[in-house]
mmCIF file of C-alpha atoms in Angstrom:
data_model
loop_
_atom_site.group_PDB
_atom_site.id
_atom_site.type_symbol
_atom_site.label_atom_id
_atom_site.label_comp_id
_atom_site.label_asym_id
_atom_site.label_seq_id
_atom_site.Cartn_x
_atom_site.Cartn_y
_atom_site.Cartn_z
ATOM 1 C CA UNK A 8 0.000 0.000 0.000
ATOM 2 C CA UNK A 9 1.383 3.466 -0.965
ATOM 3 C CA UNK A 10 2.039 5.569 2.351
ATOM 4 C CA UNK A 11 1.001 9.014 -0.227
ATOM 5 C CA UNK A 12 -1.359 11.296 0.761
ATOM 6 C CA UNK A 13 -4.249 11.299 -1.801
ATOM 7 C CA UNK A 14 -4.537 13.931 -4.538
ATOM 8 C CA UNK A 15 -5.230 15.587 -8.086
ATOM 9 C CA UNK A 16 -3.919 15.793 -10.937
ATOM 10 C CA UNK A 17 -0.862 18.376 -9.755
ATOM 11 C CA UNK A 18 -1.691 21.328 -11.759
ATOM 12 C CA UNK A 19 1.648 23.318 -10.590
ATOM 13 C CA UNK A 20 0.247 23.622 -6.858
ATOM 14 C CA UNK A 21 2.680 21.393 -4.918
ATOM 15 C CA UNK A 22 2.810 22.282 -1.369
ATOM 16 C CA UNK A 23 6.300 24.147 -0.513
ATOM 17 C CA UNK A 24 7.265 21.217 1.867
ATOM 18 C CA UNK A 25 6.516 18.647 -0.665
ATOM 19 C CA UNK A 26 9.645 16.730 -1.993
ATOM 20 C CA UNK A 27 9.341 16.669 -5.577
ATOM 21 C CA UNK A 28 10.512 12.946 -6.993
ATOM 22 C CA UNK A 29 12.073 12.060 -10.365
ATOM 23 C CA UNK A 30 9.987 9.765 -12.638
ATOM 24 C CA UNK A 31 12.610 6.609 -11.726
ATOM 25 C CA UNK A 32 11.461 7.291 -8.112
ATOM 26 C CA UNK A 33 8.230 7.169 -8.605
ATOM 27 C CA UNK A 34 8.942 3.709 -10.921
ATOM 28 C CA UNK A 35 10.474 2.686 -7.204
ATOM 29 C CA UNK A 36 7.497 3.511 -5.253
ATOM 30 C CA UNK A 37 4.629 2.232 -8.382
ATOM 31 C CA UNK A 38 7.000 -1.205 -8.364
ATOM 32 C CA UNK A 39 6.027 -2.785 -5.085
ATOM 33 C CA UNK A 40 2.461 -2.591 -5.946
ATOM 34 C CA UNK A 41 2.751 -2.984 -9.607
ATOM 35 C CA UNK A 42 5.551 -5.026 -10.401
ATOM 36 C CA UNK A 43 4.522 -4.844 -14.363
ATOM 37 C CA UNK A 44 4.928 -1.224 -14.214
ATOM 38 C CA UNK A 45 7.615 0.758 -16.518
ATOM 39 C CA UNK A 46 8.541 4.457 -17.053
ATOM 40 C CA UNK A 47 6.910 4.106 -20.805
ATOM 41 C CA UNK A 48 4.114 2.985 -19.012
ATOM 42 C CA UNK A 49 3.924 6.629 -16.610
ATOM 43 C CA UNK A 50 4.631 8.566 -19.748
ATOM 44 C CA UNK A 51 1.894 6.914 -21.047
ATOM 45 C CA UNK A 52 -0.523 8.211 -18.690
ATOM 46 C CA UNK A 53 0.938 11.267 -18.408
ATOM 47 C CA UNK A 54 0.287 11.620 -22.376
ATOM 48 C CA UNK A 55 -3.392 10.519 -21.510
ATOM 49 C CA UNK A 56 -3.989 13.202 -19.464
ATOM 50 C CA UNK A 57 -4.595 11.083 -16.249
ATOM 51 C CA UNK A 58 -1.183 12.748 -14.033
ATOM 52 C CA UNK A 59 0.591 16.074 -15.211
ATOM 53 C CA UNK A 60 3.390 16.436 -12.831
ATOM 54 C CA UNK A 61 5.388 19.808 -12.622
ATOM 55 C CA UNK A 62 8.587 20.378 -15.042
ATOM 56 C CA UNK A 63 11.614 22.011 -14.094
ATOM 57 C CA UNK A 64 13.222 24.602 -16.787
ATOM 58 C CA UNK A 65 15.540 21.843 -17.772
ATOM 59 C CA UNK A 66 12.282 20.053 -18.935
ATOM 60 C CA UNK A 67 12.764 17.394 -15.943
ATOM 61 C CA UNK A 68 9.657 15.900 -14.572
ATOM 62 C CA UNK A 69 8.725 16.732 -10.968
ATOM 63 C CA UNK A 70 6.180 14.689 -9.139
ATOM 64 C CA UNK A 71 4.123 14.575 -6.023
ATOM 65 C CA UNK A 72 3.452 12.334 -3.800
ATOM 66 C CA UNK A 73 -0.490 13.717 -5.161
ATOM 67 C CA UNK A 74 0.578 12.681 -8.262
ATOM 68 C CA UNK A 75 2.390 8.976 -7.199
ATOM 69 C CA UNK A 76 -1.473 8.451 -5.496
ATOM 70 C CA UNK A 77 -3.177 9.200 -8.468
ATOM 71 C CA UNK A 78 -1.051 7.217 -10.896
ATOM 72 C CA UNK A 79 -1.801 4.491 -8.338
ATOM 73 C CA UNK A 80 -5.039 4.705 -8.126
ATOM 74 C CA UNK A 81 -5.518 4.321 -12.471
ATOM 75 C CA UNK A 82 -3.511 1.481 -12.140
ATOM 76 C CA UNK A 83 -5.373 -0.297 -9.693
ATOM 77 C CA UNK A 84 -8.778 0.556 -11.816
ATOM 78 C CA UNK A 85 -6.860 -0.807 -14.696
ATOM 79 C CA UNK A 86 -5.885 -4.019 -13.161
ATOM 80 C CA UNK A 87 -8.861 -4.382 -10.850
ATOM 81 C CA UNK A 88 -11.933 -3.302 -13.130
ATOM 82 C CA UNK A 89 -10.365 -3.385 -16.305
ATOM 83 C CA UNK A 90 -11.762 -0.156 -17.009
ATOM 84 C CA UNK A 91 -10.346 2.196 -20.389
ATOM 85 C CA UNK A 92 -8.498 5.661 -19.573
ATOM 86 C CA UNK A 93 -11.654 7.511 -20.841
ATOM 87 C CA UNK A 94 -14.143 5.928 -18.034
ATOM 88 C CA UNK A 95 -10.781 6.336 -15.229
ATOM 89 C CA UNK A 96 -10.309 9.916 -16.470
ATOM 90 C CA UNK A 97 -14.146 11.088 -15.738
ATOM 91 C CA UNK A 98 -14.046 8.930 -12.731
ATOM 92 C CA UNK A 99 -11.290 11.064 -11.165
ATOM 93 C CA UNK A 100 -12.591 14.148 -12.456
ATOM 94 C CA UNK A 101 -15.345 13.575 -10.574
ATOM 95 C CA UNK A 102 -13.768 12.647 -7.874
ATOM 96 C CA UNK A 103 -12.209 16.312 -7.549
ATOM 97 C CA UNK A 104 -15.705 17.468 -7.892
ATOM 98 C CA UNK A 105 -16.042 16.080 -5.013
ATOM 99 C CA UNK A 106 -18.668 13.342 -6.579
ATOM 100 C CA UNK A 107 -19.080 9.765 -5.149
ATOM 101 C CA UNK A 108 -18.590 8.119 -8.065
ATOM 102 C CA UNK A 109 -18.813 3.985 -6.884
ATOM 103 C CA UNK A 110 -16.796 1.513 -8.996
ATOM 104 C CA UNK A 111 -17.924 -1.491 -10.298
ATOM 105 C CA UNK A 112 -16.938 -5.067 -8.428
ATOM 106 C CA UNK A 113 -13.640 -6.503 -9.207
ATOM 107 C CA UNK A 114 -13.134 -8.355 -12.593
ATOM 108 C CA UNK A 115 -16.635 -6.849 -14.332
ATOM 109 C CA UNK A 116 -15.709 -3.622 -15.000
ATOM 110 C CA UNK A 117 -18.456 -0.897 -16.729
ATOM 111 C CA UNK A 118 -17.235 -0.487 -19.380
ATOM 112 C CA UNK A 119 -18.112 1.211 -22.756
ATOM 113 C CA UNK A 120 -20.826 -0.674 -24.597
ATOM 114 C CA UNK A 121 -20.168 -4.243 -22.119
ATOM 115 C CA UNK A 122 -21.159 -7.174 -23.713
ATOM 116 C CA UNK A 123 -22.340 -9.685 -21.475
ATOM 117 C CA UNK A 124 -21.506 -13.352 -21.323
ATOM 118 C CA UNK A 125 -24.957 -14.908 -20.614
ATOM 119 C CA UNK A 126 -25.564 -18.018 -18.436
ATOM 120 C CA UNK A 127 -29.218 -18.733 -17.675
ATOM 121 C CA UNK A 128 -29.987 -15.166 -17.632
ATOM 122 C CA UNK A 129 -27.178 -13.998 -15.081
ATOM 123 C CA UNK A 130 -23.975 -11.980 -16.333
ATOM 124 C CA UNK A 131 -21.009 -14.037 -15.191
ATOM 125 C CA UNK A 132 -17.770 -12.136 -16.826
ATOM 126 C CA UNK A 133 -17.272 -8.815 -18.568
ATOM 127 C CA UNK A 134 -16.315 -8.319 -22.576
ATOM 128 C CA UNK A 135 -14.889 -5.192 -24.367
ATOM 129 C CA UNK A 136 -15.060 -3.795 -27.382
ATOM 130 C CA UNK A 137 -11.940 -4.060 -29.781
ATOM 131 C CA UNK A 138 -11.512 -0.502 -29.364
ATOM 132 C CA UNK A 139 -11.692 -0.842 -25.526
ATOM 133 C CA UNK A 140 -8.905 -3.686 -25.965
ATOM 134 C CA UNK A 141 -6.444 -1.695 -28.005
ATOM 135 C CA UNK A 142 -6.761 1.258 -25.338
ATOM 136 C CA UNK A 143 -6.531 -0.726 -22.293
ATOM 137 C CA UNK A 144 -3.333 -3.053 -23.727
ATOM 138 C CA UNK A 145 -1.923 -0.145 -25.257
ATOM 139 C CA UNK A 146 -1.133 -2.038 -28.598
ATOM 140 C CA UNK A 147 -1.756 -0.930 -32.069
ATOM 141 C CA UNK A 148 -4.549 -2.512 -34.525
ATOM 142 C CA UNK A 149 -1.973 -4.139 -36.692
ATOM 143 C CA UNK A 150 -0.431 -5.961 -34.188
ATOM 144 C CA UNK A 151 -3.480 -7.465 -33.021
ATOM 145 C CA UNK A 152 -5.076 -8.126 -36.473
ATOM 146 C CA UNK A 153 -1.391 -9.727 -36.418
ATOM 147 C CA UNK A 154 -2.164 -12.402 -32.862
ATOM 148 C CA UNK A 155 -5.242 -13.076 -34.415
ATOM 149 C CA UNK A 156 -3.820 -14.298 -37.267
ATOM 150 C CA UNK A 157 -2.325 -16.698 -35.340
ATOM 151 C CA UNK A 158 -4.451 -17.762 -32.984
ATOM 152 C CA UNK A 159 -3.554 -16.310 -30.001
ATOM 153 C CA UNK A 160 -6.228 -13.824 -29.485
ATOM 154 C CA UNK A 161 -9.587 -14.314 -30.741
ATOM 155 C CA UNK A 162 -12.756 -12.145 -30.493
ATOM 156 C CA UNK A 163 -15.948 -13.846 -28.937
ATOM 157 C CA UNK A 164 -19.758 -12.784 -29.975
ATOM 158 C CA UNK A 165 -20.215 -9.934 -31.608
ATOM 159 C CA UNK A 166 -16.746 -8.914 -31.926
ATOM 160 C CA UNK A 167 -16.018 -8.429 -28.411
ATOM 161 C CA UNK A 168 -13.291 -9.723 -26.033
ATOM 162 C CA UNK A 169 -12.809 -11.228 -22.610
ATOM 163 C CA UNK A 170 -10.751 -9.227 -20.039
ATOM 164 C CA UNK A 171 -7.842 -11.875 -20.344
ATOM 165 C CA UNK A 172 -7.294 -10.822 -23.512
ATOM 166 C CA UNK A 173 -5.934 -7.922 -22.129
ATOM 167 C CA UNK A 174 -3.322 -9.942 -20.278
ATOM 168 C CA UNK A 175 -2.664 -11.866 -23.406
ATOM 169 C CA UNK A 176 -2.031 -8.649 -25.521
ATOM 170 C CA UNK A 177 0.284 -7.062 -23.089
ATOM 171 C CA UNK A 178 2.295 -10.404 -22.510
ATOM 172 C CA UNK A 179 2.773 -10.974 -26.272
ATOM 173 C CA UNK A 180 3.569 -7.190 -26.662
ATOM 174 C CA UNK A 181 6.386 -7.656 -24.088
ATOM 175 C CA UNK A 182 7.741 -10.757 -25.715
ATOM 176 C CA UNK A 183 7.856 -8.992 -28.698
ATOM 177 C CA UNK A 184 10.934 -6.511 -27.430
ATOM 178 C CA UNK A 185 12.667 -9.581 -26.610
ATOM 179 C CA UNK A 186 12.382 -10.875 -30.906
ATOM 180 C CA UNK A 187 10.211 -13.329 -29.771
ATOM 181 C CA UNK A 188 7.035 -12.566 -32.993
ATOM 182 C CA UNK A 189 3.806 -14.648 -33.114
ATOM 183 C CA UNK A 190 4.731 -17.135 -35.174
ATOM 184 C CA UNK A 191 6.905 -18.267 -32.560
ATOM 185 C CA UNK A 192 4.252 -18.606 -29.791
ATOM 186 C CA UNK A 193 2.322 -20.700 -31.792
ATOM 187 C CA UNK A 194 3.940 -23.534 -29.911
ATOM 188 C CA UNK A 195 2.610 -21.469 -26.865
ATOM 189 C CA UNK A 196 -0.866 -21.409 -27.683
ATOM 190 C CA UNK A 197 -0.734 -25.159 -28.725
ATOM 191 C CA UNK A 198 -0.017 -26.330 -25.062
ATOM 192 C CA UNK A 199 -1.751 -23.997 -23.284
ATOM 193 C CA UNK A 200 -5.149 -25.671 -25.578
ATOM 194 C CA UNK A 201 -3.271 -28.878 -24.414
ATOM 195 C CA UNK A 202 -3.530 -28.188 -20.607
ATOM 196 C CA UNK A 203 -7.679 -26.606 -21.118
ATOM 197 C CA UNK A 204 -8.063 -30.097 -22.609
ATOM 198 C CA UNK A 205 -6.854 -32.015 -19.406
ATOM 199 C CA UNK A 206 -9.030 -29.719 -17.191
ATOM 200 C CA UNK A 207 -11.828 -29.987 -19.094
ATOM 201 C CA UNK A 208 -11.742 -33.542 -18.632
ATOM 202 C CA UNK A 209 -11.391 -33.354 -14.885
ATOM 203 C CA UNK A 210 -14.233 -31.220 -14.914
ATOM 204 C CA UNK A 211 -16.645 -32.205 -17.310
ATOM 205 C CA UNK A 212 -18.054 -34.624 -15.245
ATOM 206 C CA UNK A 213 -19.267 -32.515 -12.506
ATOM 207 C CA UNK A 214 -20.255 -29.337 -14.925
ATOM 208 C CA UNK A 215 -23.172 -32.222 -15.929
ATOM 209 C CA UNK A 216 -24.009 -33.403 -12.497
ATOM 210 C CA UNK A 217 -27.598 -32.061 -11.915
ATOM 211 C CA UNK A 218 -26.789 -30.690 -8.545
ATOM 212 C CA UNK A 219 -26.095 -26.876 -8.753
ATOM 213 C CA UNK A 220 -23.694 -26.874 -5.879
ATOM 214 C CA UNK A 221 -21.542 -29.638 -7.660
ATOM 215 C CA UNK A 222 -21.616 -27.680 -10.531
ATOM 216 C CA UNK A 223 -20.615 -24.813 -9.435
ATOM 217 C CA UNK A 224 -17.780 -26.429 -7.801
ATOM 218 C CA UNK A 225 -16.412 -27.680 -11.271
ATOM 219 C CA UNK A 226 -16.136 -23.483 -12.353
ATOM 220 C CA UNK A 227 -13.714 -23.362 -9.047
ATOM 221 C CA UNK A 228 -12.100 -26.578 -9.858
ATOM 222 C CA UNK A 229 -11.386 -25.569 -13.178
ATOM 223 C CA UNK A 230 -10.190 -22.178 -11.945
ATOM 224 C CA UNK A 231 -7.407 -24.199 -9.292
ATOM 225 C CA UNK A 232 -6.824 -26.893 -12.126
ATOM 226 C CA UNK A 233 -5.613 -23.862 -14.442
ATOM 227 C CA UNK A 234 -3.564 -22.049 -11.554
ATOM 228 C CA UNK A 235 -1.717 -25.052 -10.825
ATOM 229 C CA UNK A 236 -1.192 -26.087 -14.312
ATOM 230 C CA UNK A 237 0.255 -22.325 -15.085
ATOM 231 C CA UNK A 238 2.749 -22.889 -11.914
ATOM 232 C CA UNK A 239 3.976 -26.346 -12.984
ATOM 233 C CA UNK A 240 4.378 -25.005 -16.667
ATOM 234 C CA UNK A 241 6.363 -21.796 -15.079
ATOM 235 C CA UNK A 242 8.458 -24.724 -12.666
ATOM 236 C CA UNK A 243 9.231 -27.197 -15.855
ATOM 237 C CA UNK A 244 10.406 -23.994 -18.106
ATOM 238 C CA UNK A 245 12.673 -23.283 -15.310
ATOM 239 C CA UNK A 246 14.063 -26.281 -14.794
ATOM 240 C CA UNK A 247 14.615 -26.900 -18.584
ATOM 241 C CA UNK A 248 16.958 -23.883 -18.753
ATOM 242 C CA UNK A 249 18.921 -24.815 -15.450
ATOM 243 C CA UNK A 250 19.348 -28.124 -17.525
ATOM 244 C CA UNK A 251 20.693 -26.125 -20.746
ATOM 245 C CA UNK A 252 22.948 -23.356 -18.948
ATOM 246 C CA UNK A 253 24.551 -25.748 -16.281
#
């Protein structure tokens, strides 16, 4: 949790007794809470509109602790709502208007135009819009006309997208510094449809049991299935290169 007192925007009103921080400080601070966080990622928002720290006449930028809040808090509505800049933006200019603006629960953000997965009537996760997706994973339409050429994103009904596609944009985006292009994920994607095949199995049985409670226990089997399949993938990776570089 950031120790900052909460505030705006910083529109060249920093309190006199206010140490000013660099933007690799305020990477420091962001980086215990948001470990995925990176200065192109702060210019980012800055560009956005959603922080405007001070600049000295050197043209360095000089932030608040106002400021290291407020980048925190879009973060955590990013991560914890998935919710675009635009909606984040109004949401902490209203804020300043002193507005009680309530967010959404966790994981089903409001977002622009939501498309709703529908089981028996109820809403169960949240879907965005392509546009929504480019903003939110900060990628470019090419390159994700690109990952759906391959497989590795793919739109659902209507177009739309669930919010792990967000993850999987931003992951192949960040593979993509290290020369690592789609074609070569394919392998990737193939095992990853390998390992939903194995937990499917586990679970189909129980998703067909006629007792709700059982079947509602195979979506959090499923969801511990998948986490523990992810970990052992991440373990046997791991241990592969030990192999190769000892």
């Amino acid at each position: 949790m950031l120790r900052t007192p909460t505030g705006g925007a910083g529109h060249g009103t920093a309190a006199a007794d206010e140490r000013a921080m660099s933007i690799g400080t305020v990477l420091l601070r962001l980086r215990d809470e948001f470990p995925e966080v990176t200065i192109s990622k702060i210019r980012f928002l800055e560009t956005e509109g959603l922080v405007e720290p001070q600049r000295t006449p050197a043209g360095y930028r000089k932030f608040t602790a106002g400021d290291v809040e407020r980048l925190a808090r879009v973060l955590r509505m990013q991560r914890d709502h998935y919710l675009p800049l635009k909606v984040i933006r109004e949401h902490l200019d209203a804020s300043a208007r002193g507005e009680r603006v309530p967010l959404p629960p966790g994981g089903q953000g409001e977002l622009a135009d939501p498309v709703w997965e529908q089981d028996r009537g109820q809403p169960t996760a949240a879907r965005i819009g392509r546009s929504e997706l480019l903003a939110t994973a900060e990628v470019s339409e090419d390159q994700l006309t690109e990952w759906e050429s391959y497989g590795l994103i793919a739109p659902g009904p209507g177009g739309s997208y669930g919010a792990e596609a967000v993850t999987v944009a931003r992951l192949v985006a960040d593979l993509g510094r290290f020369g690592l292009e789609p074609r070569h994920l394919r392998a990737v994607r193939a095992a990853a449809e390998r390992e939903a095949g194995l937990v499917e199995q586990v679970v189909a049985p129980l998703r067909r049991h006629r007792n709700p409670q059982t079947r509602a226990h195979a979506e959090a089997t499923a969801k511990e299935l998948a986490e523990l399949s992810v970990r052992l993938h991440a373990a046997l990776v791991q241990s592969a290169l030990k192999v190769r570089f000892h």
